[in-house]
mmCIF file of C-alpha atoms in Angstrom:
data_model
loop_
_atom_site.group_PDB
_atom_site.id
_atom_site.type_symbol
_atom_site.label_atom_id
_atom_site.label_comp_id
_atom_site.label_asym_id
_atom_site.label_seq_id
_atom_site.Cartn_x
_atom_site.Cartn_y
_atom_site.Cartn_z
ATOM 1 C CA SER H 253 -2.953 16.769 10.277
ATOM 2 C CA ARG H 254 -4.924 19.288 12.275
ATOM 3 C CA GLN H 255 -2.974 21.863 14.243
ATOM 4 C CA TRP H 256 -4.325 24.305 16.755
ATOM 5 C CA GLU H 257 -2.066 27.097 17.901
ATOM 6 C CA HIS H 258 -3.056 29.201 20.875
ATOM 7 C CA VAL H 259 -0.698 32.114 21.124
ATOM 8 C CA LEU H 260 -0.980 34.512 24.054
ATOM 9 C CA THR H 261 1.270 37.390 23.275
ATOM 10 C CA GLY H 262 1.906 40.604 25.236
ATOM 11 C CA SER H 263 2.435 41.178 28.856
ATOM 12 C CA TYR H 264 0.160 42.435 31.567
ATOM 13 C CA GLU H 265 0.243 42.917 35.192
ATOM 14 C CA MET H 266 -2.842 42.938 37.410
ATOM 15 C CA THR H 267 -2.912 45.109 40.444
ATOM 16 C CA GLY H 268 -6.431 45.616 41.736
ATOM 17 C CA GLU H 269 -8.757 46.367 38.934
ATOM 18 C CA VAL H 270 -6.338 47.150 36.131
ATOM 19 C CA ALA H 271 -7.429 45.940 32.713
ATOM 20 C CA GLY H 272 -4.952 43.871 30.752
ATOM 21 C CA ASP H 273 -4.702 43.227 27.026
ATOM 22 C CA ILE H 274 -4.707 39.657 25.823
ATOM 23 C CA ASN H 275 -4.104 38.886 22.200
ATOM 24 C CA ILE H 276 -5.302 35.382 21.207
ATOM 25 C CA THR H 277 -4.468 33.987 17.817
ATOM 26 C CA ASN H 278 -6.384 30.882 16.888
ATOM 27 C CA SER H 279 -4.997 29.316 13.768
ATOM 28 C CA TYR H 280 -6.695 26.153 12.412
ATOM 29 C CA THR H 281 -5.869 24.484 9.083
ATOM 30 C CA LEU H 282 -8.403 21.970 7.839
ATOM 31 C CA ASN H 283 -7.059 19.356 5.458
ATOM 32 C CA GLN H 284 -8.444 19.757 2.103
ATOM 33 C CA ILE H 285 -10.293 16.710 0.806
ATOM 34 C CA PHE H 286 -9.969 15.310 -2.724
ATOM 35 C CA ILE H 287 -12.798 13.125 -4.043
ATOM 36 C CA ASP H 288 -12.687 10.958 -7.109
ATOM 37 C CA PHE H 289 -16.000 10.739 -8.976
ATOM 38 C CA GLN H 290 -16.407 7.713 -11.246
ATOM 39 C CA LYS H 291 -19.169 7.227 -13.748
ATOM 40 C CA TYR H 292 -20.226 3.720 -14.821
ATOM 41 C CA GLY H 293 -22.801 1.972 -16.975
ATOM 42 C CA THR H 294 -25.681 0.182 -15.349
ATOM 43 C CA ASP H 295 -23.387 -1.554 -12.801
ATOM 44 C CA TYR H 296 -20.015 -0.804 -11.252
ATOM 45 C CA GLY H 297 -18.235 -3.637 -13.130
ATOM 46 C CA THR H 298 -18.374 -1.841 -16.425
ATOM 47 C CA GLU H 299 -15.811 0.513 -17.812
ATOM 48 C CA GLN H 300 -15.833 4.126 -16.609
ATOM 49 C CA LEU H 301 -17.772 6.552 -18.837
ATOM 50 C CA THR H 302 -17.442 10.296 -19.524
ATOM 51 C CA ALA H 303 -20.038 12.595 -17.965
ATOM 52 C CA THR H 304 -20.149 16.286 -16.933
ATOM 53 C CA PHE H 305 -20.992 17.267 -13.417
ATOM 54 C CA LYS H 306 -21.578 20.553 -11.522
ATOM 55 C CA LEU H 307 -20.361 20.822 -7.941
ATOM 56 C CA GLU H 308 -21.830 23.492 -5.700
ATOM 57 C CA LYS H 309 -21.232 24.295 -2.030
ATOM 58 C CA MET H 310 -24.291 24.850 0.123
ATOM 59 C CA VAL H 311 -24.170 28.150 2.019
ATOM 60 C CA THR H 312 -26.489 28.990 4.908
ATOM 61 C CA THR H 313 -27.710 32.610 4.932
ATOM 62 C CA PRO H 314 -28.262 34.570 8.167
ATOM 63 C CA ASP H 315 -32.059 33.916 7.916
ATOM 64 C CA GLY H 316 -31.483 30.168 7.851
ATOM 65 C CA SER H 317 -32.165 29.510 4.213
ATOM 66 C CA SER H 318 -29.729 27.583 2.026
ATOM 67 C CA LEU H 319 -28.139 28.730 -1.191
ATOM 68 C CA THR H 320 -25.660 27.123 -3.531
ATOM 69 C CA GLY H 321 -22.526 28.802 -4.723
ATOM 70 C CA ALA H 322 -19.280 28.310 -6.395
ATOM 71 C CA VAL H 323 -16.672 26.215 -4.657
ATOM 72 C CA ASP H 324 -13.848 28.427 -3.476
ATOM 73 C CA GLY H 325 -14.180 30.632 -6.561
ATOM 74 C CA GLU H 326 -13.232 27.892 -8.982
ATOM 75 C CA SER H 327 -15.139 26.481 -11.939
ATOM 76 C CA THR H 328 -17.632 23.931 -10.638
ATOM 77 C CA GLU H 329 -18.387 22.198 -13.913
ATOM 78 C CA LYS H 330 -16.124 19.318 -14.731
ATOM 79 C CA GLU H 331 -16.021 16.467 -17.242
ATOM 80 C CA VAL H 332 -15.407 13.264 -15.337
ATOM 81 C CA SER H 333 -13.803 10.363 -17.216
ATOM 82 C CA ASP H 334 -11.546 7.438 -16.421
ATOM 83 C CA GLU H 335 -8.462 9.735 -16.790
ATOM 84 C CA GLU H 336 -9.742 12.900 -15.073
ATOM 85 C CA ASN H 337 -12.217 12.436 -12.329
ATOM 86 C CA GLU H 338 -11.215 14.375 -9.272
ATOM 87 C CA PHE H 339 -12.607 17.463 -7.599
ATOM 88 C CA GLY H 340 -9.939 18.632 -5.196
ATOM 89 C CA GLY H 341 -9.327 21.075 -2.427
ATOM 90 C CA LEU H 342 -12.746 20.716 -0.858
ATOM 91 C CA THR H 343 -13.073 22.323 2.523
ATOM 92 C CA ALA H 344 -15.616 21.645 5.283
ATOM 93 C CA GLY H 345 -19.186 22.100 4.226
ATOM 94 C CA VAL H 346 -22.187 20.501 2.469
ATOM 95 C CA TYR H 347 -21.949 20.000 -1.299
ATOM 96 C CA ARG H 348 -24.374 19.195 -4.124
ATOM 97 C CA LEU H 349 -23.272 17.285 -7.227
ATOM 98 C CA THR H 350 -25.527 17.496 -10.268
ATOM 99 C CA GLU H 351 -25.033 15.601 -13.476
ATOM 100 C CA ILE H 352 -25.531 18.039 -16.362
ATOM 101 C CA LYS H 353 -24.349 15.878 -19.299
ATOM 102 C CA ALA H 354 -24.762 12.084 -19.338
ATOM 103 C CA PRO H 355 -22.680 9.671 -21.385
ATOM 104 C CA ASP H 356 -24.024 8.786 -24.860
ATOM 105 C CA GLY H 357 -26.861 6.317 -24.559
ATOM 106 C CA TYR H 358 -27.628 7.024 -20.919
ATOM 107 C CA SER H 359 -30.032 9.330 -19.080
ATOM 108 C CA LEU H 360 -29.150 12.023 -16.537
ATOM 109 C CA LEU H 361 -29.375 11.148 -12.884
ATOM 110 C CA ASP H 362 -32.860 12.019 -11.649
ATOM 111 C CA LYS H 363 -31.635 13.539 -8.461
ATOM 112 C CA GLU H 364 -28.616 15.355 -7.101
ATOM 113 C CA ILE H 365 -25.941 13.788 -4.810
ATOM 114 C CA TYR H 366 -25.382 15.552 -1.511
ATOM 115 C CA PHE H 367 -22.362 14.961 0.715
ATOM 116 C CA ARG H 368 -20.631 16.619 3.640
ATOM 117 C CA VAL H 369 -16.908 17.253 4.030
ATOM 118 C CA SER H 370 -15.714 17.610 7.582
ATOM 119 C CA ALA H 371 -12.612 16.951 9.741
ATOM 120 C CA GLU H 372 -13.904 13.384 10.119
ATOM 121 C CA GLY H 373 -14.031 12.807 6.364
ATOM 122 C CA VAL H 374 -16.877 12.529 3.835
ATOM 123 C CA GLU H 375 -20.447 11.342 4.327
ATOM 124 C CA LEU H 376 -23.415 11.001 1.933
ATOM 125 C CA LEU H 377 -26.491 13.043 2.790
ATOM 126 C CA LYS H 378 -30.044 13.640 1.683
ATOM 127 C CA ILE H 379 -31.977 16.830 1.925
ATOM 128 C CA ASP H 380 -35.567 16.390 3.137
ATOM 129 C CA ASN H 381 -37.637 19.578 3.736
ATOM 130 C CA ASN H 382 -34.410 21.648 4.192
ATOM 131 C CA GLU H 383 -33.184 19.106 6.783
ATOM 132 C CA ILE H 384 -29.839 17.518 6.202
ATOM 133 C CA ILE H 385 -29.928 13.813 6.967
ATOM 134 C CA PRO H 386 -26.896 11.451 6.845
ATOM 135 C CA ILE H 387 -27.508 8.273 4.807
ATOM 136 C CA GLU H 388 -25.787 4.974 4.214
ATOM 137 C CA ASN H 389 -22.650 4.869 2.031
ATOM 138 C CA THR H 390 -24.521 2.908 -0.674
ATOM 139 C CA THR H 391 -27.745 3.875 -2.481
ATOM 140 C CA ASP H 392 -29.349 2.348 -5.602
ATOM 141 C CA MET H 393 -27.536 4.746 -7.960
ATOM 142 C CA TYR H 394 -24.217 5.729 -6.202
ATOM 143 C CA LYS H 395 -21.949 4.756 -3.374
ATOM 144 C CA LEU H 396 -19.101 6.218 -1.330
ATOM 145 C CA GLU H 397 -15.967 4.174 -0.882
ATOM 146 C CA VAL H 398 -13.321 5.143 1.645
ATOM 147 C CA SER H 399 -9.725 3.761 1.512
ATOM 148 C CA GLY H 400 -7.818 4.465 4.699
ATOM 149 C CA THR H 401 -8.752 6.048 7.968
ATOM 150 C CA PRO H 402 -11.423 8.811 7.630
ATOM 151 C CA GLY H 403 -10.169 12.232 8.522
ATOM 152 C CA MET H 404 -6.504 11.460 7.791
ATOM 153 C CA SER H 405 -4.665 13.242 4.975
ATOM 154 C CA ASP H 406 -3.797 10.090 3.079
ATOM 155 C CA THR H 407 -7.472 8.839 2.932
ATOM 156 C CA LYS H 408 -8.927 8.365 -0.522
ATOM 157 C CA TYR H 409 -12.628 9.053 -1.092
ATOM 158 C CA THR H 410 -14.399 7.769 -4.196
ATOM 159 C CA ILE H 411 -18.033 8.324 -5.166
ATOM 160 C CA LYS H 412 -19.061 5.765 -7.794
ATOM 161 C CA ILE H 413 -22.155 6.621 -9.848
ATOM 162 C CA LYS H 414 -24.214 4.261 -12.054
ATOM 163 C CA ASN H 415 -26.316 5.182 -15.127
ATOM 164 C CA ASN H 416 -29.689 4.286 -16.447
ATOM 165 C CA THR H 417 -29.803 3.498 -20.137
ATOM 166 C CA LEU H 418 -32.055 5.555 -22.373
ATOM 167 C CA TYR H 419 -35.296 3.832 -23.366
ATOM 168 C CA ASP H 420 -34.714 1.581 -26.363
ATOM 169 C CA LEU H 421 -37.597 1.188 -28.885
ATOM 170 C CA PRO H 422 -38.427 -2.400 -29.661
ATOM 171 C CA GLN H 423 -37.666 -3.612 -33.185
ATOM 172 C CA ALA H 424 -40.694 -3.579 -35.404
ATOM 173 C CA GLY H 425 -41.649 -6.640 -37.372
ATOM 174 C CA GLY H 426 -39.566 -9.406 -35.969
ATOM 175 C CA PRO H 427 -38.584 -12.598 -37.780
ATOM 176 C CA GLY H 428 -42.179 -13.449 -38.829
ATOM 177 C CA ILE H 429 -42.277 -10.714 -41.477
ATOM 178 C CA TYR H 430 -40.081 -12.714 -43.881
ATOM 179 C CA LEU H 431 -42.589 -15.572 -44.008
ATOM 180 C CA TYR H 432 -45.441 -13.228 -44.915
ATOM 181 C CA MET H 433 -43.243 -11.639 -47.627
ATOM 182 C CA LEU H 434 -42.370 -15.050 -49.077
ATOM 183 C CA GLY H 435 -46.026 -16.077 -48.935
ATOM 184 C CA GLY H 436 -47.134 -12.969 -50.648
ATOM 185 C CA ALA H 437 -44.495 -13.319 -53.365
ATOM 186 C CA LEU H 438 -45.636 -16.932 -53.974
ATOM 187 C CA LEU H 439 -49.264 -15.879 -54.249
ATOM 188 C CA LEU H 440 -48.341 -13.152 -56.752
ATOM 189 C CA MET H 441 -46.394 -15.691 -58.853
ATOM 190 C CA ILE H 442 -49.316 -18.098 -58.758
ATOM 191 C CA GLY H 443 -51.732 -15.376 -59.714
ATOM 192 C CA THR H 444 -49.686 -14.327 -62.722
ATOM 193 C CA LEU H 445 -49.471 -17.969 -64.003
ATOM 194 C CA MET H 446 -53.158 -18.347 -63.924
#
């Protein structure tokens, strides 16, 4: 839960134009958000797969440009599987999730996933010409699921991500090749008998 503490300490007395000292302590603790990332095959009904993601926090510089950096000084690359899939302790800010190693037989996501963590919870975003735009919780390749009341400490956030399969080459030949081989063998046998 969020707590604000306004503490006015010290004492002062005002007579005329005497300056007084006021000490104000503003202490705010934002809940840390934990997000489960789940990687699937071409649809969400398949089993979870193992992939490696890199999570970066967007930082705005004084001149207004955005940079990406480490998340609270911790390693931002993590293998996500059905057993271990959580990035935890995320504080308020905009984050970028990039897939850096796809599961075997699947291709990397062609774009990054952006989301914002705030006191109200988690929301998906897109970045268009350096403008941050909130989007729906479901896209063609990923979706955000929220269990519980957004912004509360017991709320569970899950981002489910689908894969595209790698291009499969078609089989060469097909079933018709055996008829040609049989026909050729028969012609050779007839030719040797004559």
